[in-house]
JSON list of C-alpha atoms in Angstrom, two decimals:
[
{"chain": "S", "resi": 1, "resn": "GLN", "atom": "CA", "xyz": [-5.82, 2.50, -16.02]},
{"chain": "S", "resi": 2, "resn": "GLN", "atom": "CA", "xyz": [-6.83, 3.01, -12.43]},
{"chain": "S", "resi": 3, "resn": "GLN", "atom": "CA", "xyz": [-8.62, -0.12, -11.30]},
{"chain": "S", "resi": 4, "resn": "VAL", "atom": "CA", "xyz": [-9.58, 1.15, -7.86]},
{"chain": "S", "resi": 5, "resn": "LYS", "atom": "CA", "xyz": [-10.90, 4.69, -7.55]},
{"chain": "S", "resi": 6, "resn": "GLN", "atom": "CA", "xyz": [-10.94, 6.23, -4.08]},
{"chain": "S", "resi": 7, "resn": "SER", "atom": "CA", "xyz": [-12.69, 9.37, -2.88]},
{"chain": "S", "resi": 8, "resn": "PRO", "atom": "CA", "xyz": [-12.47, 11.86, -1.38]},
{"chain": "S", "resi": 9, "resn": "GLN", "atom": "CA", "xyz": [-8.79, 12.71, -1.62]},
{"chain": "S", "resi": 10, "resn": "SER", "atom": "CA", "xyz": [-9.02, 14.53, 1.72]},
{"chain": "S", "resi": 11, "resn": "LEU", "atom": "CA", "xyz": [-11.57, 14.65, 4.49]},
{"chain": "S", "resi": 12, "resn": "ILE", "atom": "CA", "xyz": [-11.98, 16.82, 7.56]},
{"chain": "S", "resi": 13, "resn": "VAL", "atom": "CA", "xyz": [-14.42, 15.85, 10.30]},
{"chain": "S", "resi": 14, "resn": "GLN", "atom": "CA", "xyz": [-15.09, 16.93, 13.84]},
{"chain": "S", "resi": 15, "resn": "LYS", "atom": "CA", "xyz": [-14.43, 14.69, 16.79]},
{"chain": "S", "resi": 16, "resn": "GLY", "atom": "CA", "xyz": [-17.36, 12.38, 17.30]},
{"chain": "S", "resi": 17, "resn": "GLY", "atom": "CA", "xyz": [-18.51, 12.60, 13.69]},
{"chain": "S", "resi": 18, "resn": "ILE", "atom": "CA", "xyz": [-18.68, 9.90, 11.05]},
{"chain": "S", "resi": 19, "resn": "SER", "atom": "CA", "xyz": [-15.95, 9.61, 8.45]},
{"chain": "S", "resi": 20, "resn": "ILE", "atom": "CA", "xyz": [-16.87, 7.95, 5.17]},
{"chain": "S", "resi": 21, "resn": "ILE", "atom": "CA", "xyz": [-14.41, 6.98, 2.45]},
{"chain": "S", "resi": 22, "resn": "ASN", "atom": "CA", "xyz": [-15.58, 5.42, -0.78]},
{"chain": "S", "resi": 23, "resn": "CYS", "atom": "CA", "xyz": [-13.95, 3.14, -3.31]},
{"chain": "S", "resi": 24, "resn": "ALA", "atom": "CA", "xyz": [-15.07, 1.78, -6.64]},
{"chain": "S", "resi": 25, "resn": "TYR", "atom": "CA", "xyz": [-13.49, -1.03, -8.60]},
{"chain": "S", "resi": 26, "resn": "GLU", "atom": "CA", "xyz": [-13.72, -2.24, -12.16]},
{"chain": "S", "resi": 27, "resn": "ASN", "atom": "CA", "xyz": [-12.50, -5.81, -12.16]},
{"chain": "S", "resi": 28, "resn": "THR", "atom": "CA", "xyz": [-15.32, -8.13, -11.10]},
{"chain": "S", "resi": 29, "resn": "ALA", "atom": "CA", "xyz": [-12.76, -10.87, -10.46]},
{"chain": "S", "resi": 30, "resn": "PHE", "atom": "CA", "xyz": [-11.50, -9.07, -7.34]},
{"chain": "S", "resi": 31, "resn": "ASP", "atom": "CA", "xyz": [-12.35, -11.20, -4.32]},
{"chain": "S", "resi": 32, "resn": "TYR", "atom": "CA", "xyz": [-10.67, -9.52, -1.37]},
{"chain": "S", "resi": 33, "resn": "PHE", "atom": "CA", "xyz": [-10.97, -5.90, -0.27]},
{"chain": "S", "resi": 34, "resn": "PRO", "atom": "CA", "xyz": [-8.67, -4.66, 2.51]},
{"chain": "S", "resi": 35, "resn": "TRP", "atom": "CA", "xyz": [-8.32, -1.19, 3.98]},
{"chain": "S", "resi": 36, "resn": "TYR", "atom": "CA", "xyz": [-4.97, 0.07, 5.18]},
{"chain": "S", "resi": 37, "resn": "GLN", "atom": "CA", "xyz": [-4.24, 2.91, 7.61]},
{"chain": "S", "resi": 38, "resn": "GLN", "atom": "CA", "xyz": [-1.04, 4.92, 7.43]},
{"chain": "S", "resi": 39, "resn": "PHE", "atom": "CA", "xyz": [0.25, 7.34, 10.05]},
{"chain": "S", "resi": 40, "resn": "PRO", "atom": "CA", "xyz": [2.92, 9.93, 9.20]},
{"chain": "S", "resi": 41, "resn": "GLY", "atom": "CA", "xyz": [6.38, 8.40, 9.13]},
{"chain": "S", "resi": 42, "resn": "LYS", "atom": "CA", "xyz": [5.01, 4.87, 9.12]},
{"chain": "S", "resi": 43, "resn": "GLY", "atom": "CA", "xyz": [4.13, 2.32, 6.51]},
{"chain": "S", "resi": 44, "resn": "PRO", "atom": "CA", "xyz": [0.50, 1.36, 5.89]},
{"chain": "S", "resi": 45, "resn": "ALA", "atom": "CA", "xyz": [-1.00, -1.26, 8.20]},
{"chain": "S", "resi": 46, "resn": "LEU", "atom": "CA", "xyz": [-4.01, -3.49, 7.62]},
{"chain": "S", "resi": 47, "resn": "LEU", "atom": "CA", "xyz": [-7.08, -2.07, 9.34]},
{"chain": "S", "resi": 48, "resn": "ILE", "atom": "CA", "xyz": [-10.00, -4.22, 8.21]},
{"chain": "S", "resi": 49, "resn": "ALA", "atom": "CA", "xyz": [-10.89, -6.36, 5.21]},
{"chain": "S", "resi": 50, "resn": "ILE", "atom": "CA", "xyz": [-13.95, -7.91, 3.58]},
{"chain": "S", "resi": 51, "resn": "ARG", "atom": "CA", "xyz": [-14.78, -10.61, 1.06]},
{"chain": "S", "resi": 52, "resn": "PRO", "atom": "CA", "xyz": [-17.62, -10.10, -1.44]},
{"chain": "S", "resi": 53, "resn": "ASP", "atom": "CA", "xyz": [-19.83, -12.80, 0.07]},
{"chain": "S", "resi": 54, "resn": "VAL", "atom": "CA", "xyz": [-20.86, -10.41, 2.87]},
{"chain": "S", "resi": 55, "resn": "SER", "atom": "CA", "xyz": [-22.30, -6.90, 2.63]},
{"chain": "S", "resi": 56, "resn": "GLU", "atom": "CA", "xyz": [-20.88, -5.49, 5.84]},
{"chain": "S", "resi": 57, "resn": "LYS", "atom": "CA", "xyz": [-18.12, -6.13, 8.33]},
{"chain": "S", "resi": 58, "resn": "LYS", "atom": "CA", "xyz": [-17.64, -4.29, 11.58]},
{"chain": "S", "resi": 59, "resn": "GLU", "atom": "CA", "xyz": [-14.65, -4.12, 13.87]},
{"chain": "S", "resi": 60, "resn": "GLY", "atom": "CA", "xyz": [-15.08, -1.69, 16.72]},
{"chain": "S", "resi": 61, "resn": "ARG", "atom": "CA", "xyz": [-15.69, 1.77, 15.31]},
{"chain": "S", "resi": 62, "resn": "PHE", "atom": "CA", "xyz": [-14.68, 0.71, 11.79]},
{"chain": "S", "resi": 63, "resn": "THR", "atom": "CA", "xyz": [-17.18, -0.73, 9.32]},
{"chain": "S", "resi": 64, "resn": "ILE", "atom": "CA", "xyz": [-16.82, -1.79, 5.71]},
{"chain": "S", "resi": 65, "resn": "SER", "atom": "CA", "xyz": [-19.95, -1.68, 3.58]},
{"chain": "S", "resi": 66, "resn": "PHE", "atom": "CA", "xyz": [-19.81, -3.65, 0.34]},
{"chain": "S", "resi": 67, "resn": "ASN", "atom": "CA", "xyz": [-22.10, -3.35, -2.69]},
{"chain": "S", "resi": 68, "resn": "LYS", "atom": "CA", "xyz": [-21.21, -6.05, -5.16]},
{"chain": "S", "resi": 69, "resn": "SER", "atom": "CA", "xyz": [-23.69, -5.02, -7.86]},
{"chain": "S", "resi": 70, "resn": "ALA", "atom": "CA", "xyz": [-22.44, -1.44, -7.84]},
{"chain": "S", "resi": 71, "resn": "LYS", "atom": "CA", "xyz": [-18.81, -2.56, -7.51]},
{"chain": "S", "resi": 72, "resn": "GLN", "atom": "CA", "xyz": [-18.34, -0.19, -4.61]},
{"chain": "S", "resi": 73, "resn": "PHE", "atom": "CA", "xyz": [-17.20, -0.47, -1.03]},
{"chain": "S", "resi": 74, "resn": "SER", "atom": "CA", "xyz": [-16.74, 2.07, 1.70]},
{"chain": "S", "resi": 75, "resn": "LEU", "atom": "CA", "xyz": [-15.12, 2.56, 5.08]},
{"chain": "S", "resi": 76, "resn": "HIS", "atom": "CA", "xyz": [-17.15, 4.15, 7.85]},
{"chain": "S", "resi": 77, "resn": "ILE", "atom": "CA", "xyz": [-15.43, 5.41, 10.99]},
{"chain": "S", "resi": 78, "resn": "MET", "atom": "CA", "xyz": [-17.94, 6.02, 13.71]},
{"chain": "S", "resi": 79, "resn": "ASP", "atom": "CA", "xyz": [-17.27, 8.44, 16.57]},
{"chain": "S", "resi": 80, "resn": "SER", "atom": "CA", "xyz": [-14.15, 9.68, 14.80]},
{"chain": "S", "resi": 81, "resn": "GLN", "atom": "CA", "xyz": [-11.26, 10.59, 17.09]},
{"chain": "S", "resi": 82, "resn": "PRO", "atom": "CA", "xyz": [-8.19, 12.80, 16.57]},
{"chain": "S", "resi": 83, "resn": "GLY", "atom": "CA", "xyz": [-6.11, 9.64, 16.80]},
{"chain": "S", "resi": 84, "resn": "ASP", "atom": "CA", "xyz": [-7.83, 8.40, 13.64]},
{"chain": "S", "resi": 85, "resn": "SER", "atom": "CA", "xyz": [-6.14, 11.18, 11.67]},
{"chain": "S", "resi": 86, "resn": "ALA", "atom": "CA", "xyz": [-4.17, 9.29, 9.04]},
{"chain": "S", "resi": 87, "resn": "THR", "atom": "CA", "xyz": [-4.15, 8.36, 5.39]},
{"chain": "S", "resi": 88, "resn": "TYR", "atom": "CA", "xyz": [-6.47, 5.52, 4.44]},
{"chain": "S", "resi": 89, "resn": "PHE", "atom": "CA", "xyz": [-6.03, 3.29, 1.41]},
{"chain": "S", "resi": 90, "resn": "CYS", "atom": "CA", "xyz": [-8.57, 0.90, 0.01]},
{"chain": "S", "resi": 91, "resn": "ALA", "atom": "CA", "xyz": [-7.36, -2.03, -2.05]},
{"chain": "S", "resi": 92, "resn": "ALA", "atom": "CA", "xyz": [-8.65, -4.94, -4.07]},
{"chain": "S", "resi": 93, "resn": "SER", "atom": "CA", "xyz": [-7.02, -8.21, -4.98]},
{"chain": "S", "resi": 94, "resn": "LYS", "atom": "CA", "xyz": [-7.72, -11.37, -6.91]},
{"chain": "S", "resi": 95, "resn": "GLY", "atom": "CA", "xyz": [-6.32, -14.74, -6.02]},
{"chain": "S", "resi": 96, "resn": "SER", "atom": "CA", "xyz": [-2.61, -14.63, -5.36]},
{"chain": "S", "resi": 97, "resn": "TYR", "atom": "CA", "xyz": [-2.11, -11.32, -7.11]},
{"chain": "S", "resi": 98, "resn": "ILE", "atom": "CA", "xyz": [-0.76, -8.32, -5.24]},
{"chain": "S", "resi": 99, "resn": "PRO", "atom": "CA", "xyz": [-3.51, -5.87, -4.19]},
{"chain": "S", "resi": 100, "resn": "THR", "atom": "CA", "xyz": [-4.30, -2.84, -6.33]},
{"chain": "S", "resi": 101, "resn": "PHE", "atom": "CA", "xyz": [-4.46, 0.23, -4.11]},
{"chain": "S", "resi": 102, "resn": "GLY", "atom": "CA", "xyz": [-6.57, 3.36, -4.32]},
{"chain": "S", "resi": 103, "resn": "ARG", "atom": "CA", "xyz": [-4.80, 6.71, -4.24]},
{"chain": "S", "resi": 104, "resn": "GLY", "atom": "CA", "xyz": [-5.52, 7.30, -0.58]},
{"chain": "S", "resi": 105, "resn": "THR", "atom": "CA", "xyz": [-7.62, 9.63, 1.56]},
{"chain": "S", "resi": 106, "resn": "SER", "atom": "CA", "xyz": [-6.06, 11.99, 4.05]},
{"chain": "S", "resi": 107, "resn": "LEU", "atom": "CA", "xyz": [-8.34, 12.16, 7.08]},
{"chain": "S", "resi": 108, "resn": "ILE", "atom": "CA", "xyz": [-8.08, 14.92, 9.67]},
{"chain": "S", "resi": 109, "resn": "VAL", "atom": "CA", "xyz": [-10.25, 14.74, 12.76]},
{"chain": "S", "resi": 110, "resn": "HIS", "atom": "CA", "xyz": [-10.47, 18.03, 14.62]},
{"chain": "S", "resi": 111, "resn": "PRO", "atom": "CA", "xyz": [-10.73, 17.88, 18.42]},
{"chain": "T", "resi": 1, "resn": "LYS", "atom": "CA", "xyz": [8.49, -10.60, 16.23]},
{"chain": "T", "resi": 2, "resn": "ALA", "atom": "CA", "xyz": [10.53, -7.90, 14.50]},
{"chain": "T", "resi": 3, "resn": "GLY", "atom": "CA", "xyz": [8.76, -5.94, 11.80]},
{"chain": "T", "resi": 4, "resn": "VAL", "atom": "CA", "xyz": [9.86, -5.12, 8.28]},
{"chain": "T", "resi": 5, "resn": "THR", "atom": "CA", "xyz": [12.98, -2.99, 8.25]},
{"chain": "T", "resi": 6, "resn": "GLN", "atom": "CA", "xyz": [14.17, -0.75, 5.46]},
{"chain": "T", "resi": 7, "resn": "THR", "atom": "CA", "xyz": [17.51, 0.95, 5.05]},
{"chain": "T", "resi": 8, "resn": "PRO", "atom": "CA", "xyz": [18.40, 3.67, 4.66]},
{"chain": "T", "resi": 9, "resn": "ARG", "atom": "CA", "xyz": [15.45, 5.71, 5.93]},
{"chain": "T", "resi": 10, "resn": "TYR", "atom": "CA", "xyz": [16.46, 8.81, 4.03]},
{"chain": "T", "resi": 11, "resn": "LEU", "atom": "CA", "xyz": [18.52, 9.30, 0.92]},
{"chain": "T", "resi": 12, "resn": "ILE", "atom": "CA", "xyz": [19.48, 12.30, -1.17]},
{"chain": "T", "resi": 13, "resn": "LYS", "atom": "CA", "xyz": [20.87, 11.77, -4.66]},
{"chain": "T", "resi": 14, "resn": "THR", "atom": "CA", "xyz": [21.39, 13.83, -7.77]},
{"chain": "T", "resi": 15, "resn": "ARG", "atom": "CA", "xyz": [20.03, 13.21, -11.24]},
{"chain": "T", "resi": 16, "resn": "GLY", "atom": "CA", "xyz": [21.83, 10.54, -13.16]},
{"chain": "T", "resi": 17, "resn": "GLN", "atom": "CA", "xyz": [23.06, 8.68, -10.10]},
{"chain": "T", "resi": 18, "resn": "GLN", "atom": "CA", "xyz": [21.88, 5.25, -9.08]},
{"chain": "T", "resi": 19, "resn": "VAL", "atom": "CA", "xyz": [20.60, 4.06, -5.74]},
{"chain": "T", "resi": 20, "resn": "THR", "atom": "CA", "xyz": [20.08, 0.77, -3.92]},
{"chain": "T", "resi": 21, "resn": "LEU", "atom": "CA", "xyz": [17.46, 0.34, -1.22]},
{"chain": "T", "resi": 22, "resn": "SER", "atom": "CA", "xyz": [17.30, -2.60, 1.15]},
{"chain": "T", "resi": 23, "resn": "CYS", "atom": "CA", "xyz": [14.42, -4.43, 2.80]},
{"chain": "T", "resi": 24, "resn": "SER", "atom": "CA", "xyz": [14.48, -7.13, 5.46]},
{"chain": "T", "resi": 25, "resn": "PRO", "atom": "CA", "xyz": [11.13, -8.92, 5.72]},
{"chain": "T", "resi": 26, "resn": "ILE", "atom": "CA", "xyz": [9.53, -10.45, 8.76]},
{"chain": "T", "resi": 27, "resn": "SER", "atom": "CA", "xyz": [11.09, -13.78, 9.59]},
{"chain": "T", "resi": 28, "resn": "GLY", "atom": "CA", "xyz": [9.30, -16.57, 7.74]},
{"chain": "T", "resi": 29, "resn": "HIS", "atom": "CA", "xyz": [7.83, -14.30, 5.07]},
{"chain": "T", "resi": 30, "resn": "ARG", "atom": "CA", "xyz": [8.81, -15.34, 1.57]},
{"chain": "T", "resi": 31, "resn": "SER", "atom": "CA", "xyz": [7.10, -12.61, -0.42]},
{"chain": "T", "resi": 32, "resn": "VAL", "atom": "CA", "xyz": [8.51, -9.10, -0.67]},
{"chain": "T", "resi": 33, "resn": "SER", "atom": "CA", "xyz": [6.81, -6.35, -2.64]},
{"chain": "T", "resi": 34, "resn": "TRP", "atom": "CA", "xyz": [7.97, -2.86, -3.42]},
{"chain": "T", "resi": 35, "resn": "TYR", "atom": "CA", "xyz": [5.80, 0.21, -3.82]},
{"chain": "T", "resi": 36, "resn": "GLN", "atom": "CA", "xyz": [6.40, 3.83, -4.76]},
{"chain": "T", "resi": 37, "resn": "GLN", "atom": "CA", "xyz": [4.32, 6.32, -2.79]},
{"chain": "T", "resi": 38, "resn": "THR", "atom": "CA", "xyz": [3.83, 9.88, -3.99]},
{"chain": "T", "resi": 39, "resn": "PRO", "atom": "CA", "xyz": [1.22, 12.44, -2.88]},
{"chain": "T", "resi": 40, "resn": "GLY", "atom": "CA", "xyz": [-0.60, 12.46, -6.20]},
{"chain": "T", "resi": 41, "resn": "GLN", "atom": "CA", "xyz": [-0.41, 8.80, -7.18]},
{"chain": "T", "resi": 42, "resn": "GLY", "atom": "CA", "xyz": [-0.79, 6.96, -3.91]},
{"chain": "T", "resi": 43, "resn": "LEU", "atom": "CA", "xyz": [0.76, 3.50, -3.72]},
{"chain": "T", "resi": 44, "resn": "GLN", "atom": "CA", "xyz": [2.07, 2.25, -7.02]},
{"chain": "T", "resi": 45, "resn": "PHE", "atom": "CA", "xyz": [3.24, -1.34, -7.25]},
{"chain": "T", "resi": 46, "resn": "LEU", "atom": "CA", "xyz": [6.77, -1.87, -8.53]},
{"chain": "T", "resi": 47, "resn": "PHE", "atom": "CA", "xyz": [7.39, -5.62, -8.26]},
{"chain": "T", "resi": 48, "resn": "GLU", "atom": "CA", "xyz": [7.04, -8.66, -6.05]},
{"chain": "T", "resi": 49, "resn": "TYR", "atom": "CA", "xyz": [9.60, -11.31, -5.30]},
{"chain": "T", "resi": 50, "resn": "PHE", "atom": "CA", "xyz": [8.79, -14.73, -3.96]},
{"chain": "T", "resi": 51, "resn": "SER", "atom": "CA", "xyz": [11.48, -17.28, -3.16]},
{"chain": "T", "resi": 52, "resn": "GLU", "atom": "CA", "xyz": [14.08, -15.28, -5.09]},
{"chain": "T", "resi": 53, "resn": "THR", "atom": "CA", "xyz": [11.93, -15.05, -8.25]},
{"chain": "T", "resi": 54, "resn": "GLN", "atom": "CA", "xyz": [10.14, -12.01, -9.56]},
{"chain": "T", "resi": 55, "resn": "ARG", "atom": "CA", "xyz": [6.52, -13.07, -9.57]},
{"chain": "T", "resi": 56, "resn": "ASN", "atom": "CA", "xyz": [4.66, -9.86, -10.39]},
{"chain": "T", "resi": 57, "resn": "LYS", "atom": "CA", "xyz": [5.76, -6.63, -11.98]},
{"chain": "T", "resi": 58, "resn": "GLY", "atom": "CA", "xyz": [4.17, -3.22, -12.14]},
{"chain": "T", "resi": 59, "resn": "ASN", "atom": "CA", "xyz": [4.30, -0.67, -14.91]},
{"chain": "T", "resi": 60, "resn": "PHE", "atom": "CA", "xyz": [7.64, 1.00, -14.26]},
{"chain": "T", "resi": 61, "resn": "PRO", "atom": "CA", "xyz": [10.57, 1.52, -16.63]},
{"chain": "T", "resi": 62, "resn": "GLY", "atom": "CA", "xyz": [13.52, -0.83, -16.70]},
{"chain": "T", "resi": 63, "resn": "ARG", "atom": "CA", "xyz": [15.57, 1.63, -14.60]},
{"chain": "T", "resi": 64, "resn": "PHE", "atom": "CA", "xyz": [13.78, 0.08, -11.65]},
{"chain": "T", "resi": 65, "resn": "SER", "atom": "CA", "xyz": [15.00, -3.38, -10.79]},
{"chain": "T", "resi": 66, "resn": "GLY", "atom": "CA", "xyz": [15.14, -5.63, -7.81]},
{"chain": "T", "resi": 67, "resn": "ARG", "atom": "CA", "xyz": [16.27, -8.92, -6.45]},
{"chain": "T", "resi": 68, "resn": "GLN", "atom": "CA", "xyz": [15.69, -11.21, -3.53]},
{"chain": "T", "resi": 69, "resn": "PHE", "atom": "CA", "xyz": [18.24, -13.25, -1.69]},
{"chain": "T", "resi": 70, "resn": "SER", "atom": "CA", "xyz": [17.94, -16.75, -0.26]},
{"chain": "T", "resi": 71, "resn": "ASN", "atom": "CA", "xyz": [17.20, -15.30, 3.21]},
{"chain": "T", "resi": 72, "resn": "SER", "atom": "CA", "xyz": [14.25, -13.37, 1.66]},
{"chain": "T", "resi": 73, "resn": "ARG", "atom": "CA", "xyz": [15.97, -10.02, 2.07]},
{"chain": "T", "resi": 74, "resn": "SER", "atom": "CA", "xyz": [15.37, -7.85, -0.95]},
{"chain": "T", "resi": 75, "resn": "GLU", "atom": "CA", "xyz": [17.05, -4.94, -2.67]},
{"chain": "T", "resi": 76, "resn": "MET", "atom": "CA", "xyz": [15.67, -2.45, -5.12]},
{"chain": "T", "resi": 77, "resn": "ASN", "atom": "CA", "xyz": [17.86, -0.52, -7.52]},
{"chain": "T", "resi": 78, "resn": "VAL", "atom": "CA", "xyz": [17.06, 2.60, -9.47]},
{"chain": "T", "resi": 79, "resn": "SER", "atom": "CA", "xyz": [19.55, 3.65, -12.13]},
{"chain": "T", "resi": 80, "resn": "THR", "atom": "CA", "xyz": [19.91, 7.00, -13.90]},
{"chain": "T", "resi": 81, "resn": "LEU", "atom": "CA", "xyz": [17.80, 8.80, -11.34]},
{"chain": "T", "resi": 82, "resn": "GLU", "atom": "CA", "xyz": [15.30, 11.41, -12.48]},
{"chain": "T", "resi": 83, "resn": "LEU", "atom": "CA", "xyz": [13.67, 14.21, -10.48]},
{"chain": "T", "resi": 84, "resn": "GLY", "atom": "CA", "xyz": [10.36, 12.36, -10.72]},
{"chain": "T", "resi": 85, "resn": "ASP", "atom": "CA", "xyz": [11.80, 9.41, -8.83]},
{"chain": "T", "resi": 86, "resn": "SER", "atom": "CA", "xyz": [11.62, 11.41, -5.62]},
{"chain": "T", "resi": 87, "resn": "ALA", "atom": "CA", "xyz": [9.20, 9.46, -3.47]},
{"chain": "T", "resi": 88, "resn": "LEU", "atom": "CA", "xyz": [8.73, 7.25, -0.46]},
{"chain": "T", "resi": 89, "resn": "TYR", "atom": "CA", "xyz": [9.65, 3.69, -1.36]},
{"chain": "T", "resi": 90, "resn": "LEU", "atom": "CA", "xyz": [7.84, 1.10, 0.69]},
{"chain": "T", "resi": 91, "resn": "CYS", "atom": "CA", "xyz": [8.61, -2.53, 1.08]},
{"chain": "T", "resi": 92, "resn": "ALA", "atom": "CA", "xyz": [5.99, -5.03, 2.24]},
{"chain": "T", "resi": 93, "resn": "SER", "atom": "CA", "xyz": [6.37, -8.64, 3.21]},
{"chain": "T", "resi": 94, "resn": "SER", "atom": "CA", "xyz": [3.83, -11.40, 3.52]},
{"chain": "T", "resi": 95, "resn": "VAL", "atom": "CA", "xyz": [3.77, -15.12, 4.06]},
{"chain": "T", "resi": 96, "resn": "GLY", "atom": "CA", "xyz": [2.64, -16.03, 0.59]},
{"chain": "T", "resi": 97, "resn": "GLY", "atom": "CA", "xyz": [2.08, -12.92, -1.48]},
{"chain": "T", "resi": 98, "resn": "GLY", "atom": "CA", "xyz": [-1.27, -11.51, -2.60]},
{"chain": "T", "resi": 99, "resn": "GLY", "atom": "CA", "xyz": [-4.84, -12.41, -1.93]},
{"chain": "T", "resi": 100, "resn": "GLU", "atom": "CA", "xyz": [-5.73, -12.67, 1.73]},
{"chain": "T", "resi": 101, "resn": "ASN", "atom": "CA", "xyz": [-2.11, -12.77, 2.85]},
{"chain": "T", "resi": 102, "resn": "GLU", "atom": "CA", "xyz": [-1.75, -9.65, 4.95]},
{"chain": "T", "resi": 103, "resn": "GLN", "atom": "CA", "xyz": [1.00, -7.36, 3.75]},
{"chain": "T", "resi": 104, "resn": "PHE", "atom": "CA", "xyz": [3.22, -5.91, 6.45]},
{"chain": "T", "resi": 105, "resn": "PHE", "atom": "CA", "xyz": [4.84, -2.66, 5.42]},
{"chain": "T", "resi": 106, "resn": "GLY", "atom": "CA", "xyz": [8.14, -1.21, 6.49]},
{"chain": "T", "resi": 107, "resn": "PRO", "atom": "CA", "xyz": [8.51, 2.50, 7.35]},
{"chain": "T", "resi": 108, "resn": "GLY", "atom": "CA", "xyz": [9.88, 3.27, 3.90]},
{"chain": "T", "resi": 109, "resn": "THR", "atom": "CA", "xyz": [12.91, 4.97, 2.43]},
{"chain": "T", "resi": 110, "resn": "ARG", "atom": "CA", "xyz": [12.44, 8.62, 1.56]},
{"chain": "T", "resi": 111, "resn": "LEU", "atom": "CA", "xyz": [14.38, 9.28, -1.65]},
{"chain": "T", "resi": 112, "resn": "THR", "atom": "CA", "xyz": [15.01, 12.84, -2.78]},
{"chain": "T", "resi": 113, "resn": "VAL", "atom": "CA", "xyz": [16.53, 13.43, -6.19]},
{"chain": "T", "resi": 114, "resn": "LEU", "atom": "CA", "xyz": [18.08, 16.86, -6.74]}
]
């Protein structure tokens, strides 16, 4: 059973555009929602994370929007750049348990 | 501070063989987790070790096993390899495990089973 559903599987945007990746979760006990970014040949690295007591968190061009009632959260990349081309994973965790990851979104930003 | 290292980076095996992958966590990190990454399934959790004890386990067959040593280094073993085991195997270390403890991933070991 997939506890964290991520969409789209792939995304192509033009430089300067907005990239939006969505995730939905089922377990209401999840209390921490990180996003990881993975470049080819590298392991994933933490990009930004949010707790459910806030509806939005922004770090530079990256913003997480969180909708607790809908059990959804999304990553927005403003002014997308070719260097943002990577695979993005959302995740959700509860307490000390290891995060459950979405299946990933391959983002390509065209120059 | 040195990052997570994994050896070997690439491995080619044939069906029926067994393989051992190694992971050295960041100094001071006591939790080591292993993931299998494939294009269709994303990151699938294999198991987590904390202070030499398996603390969490994913939904993989018993052919997949692991262990952690007193210096927190970890090994993962896959016996009787199948074609479907071809994947990128990632190791991640953290200070205390799940929750808000950031996981630091290694570059992975690319396993190809022929």
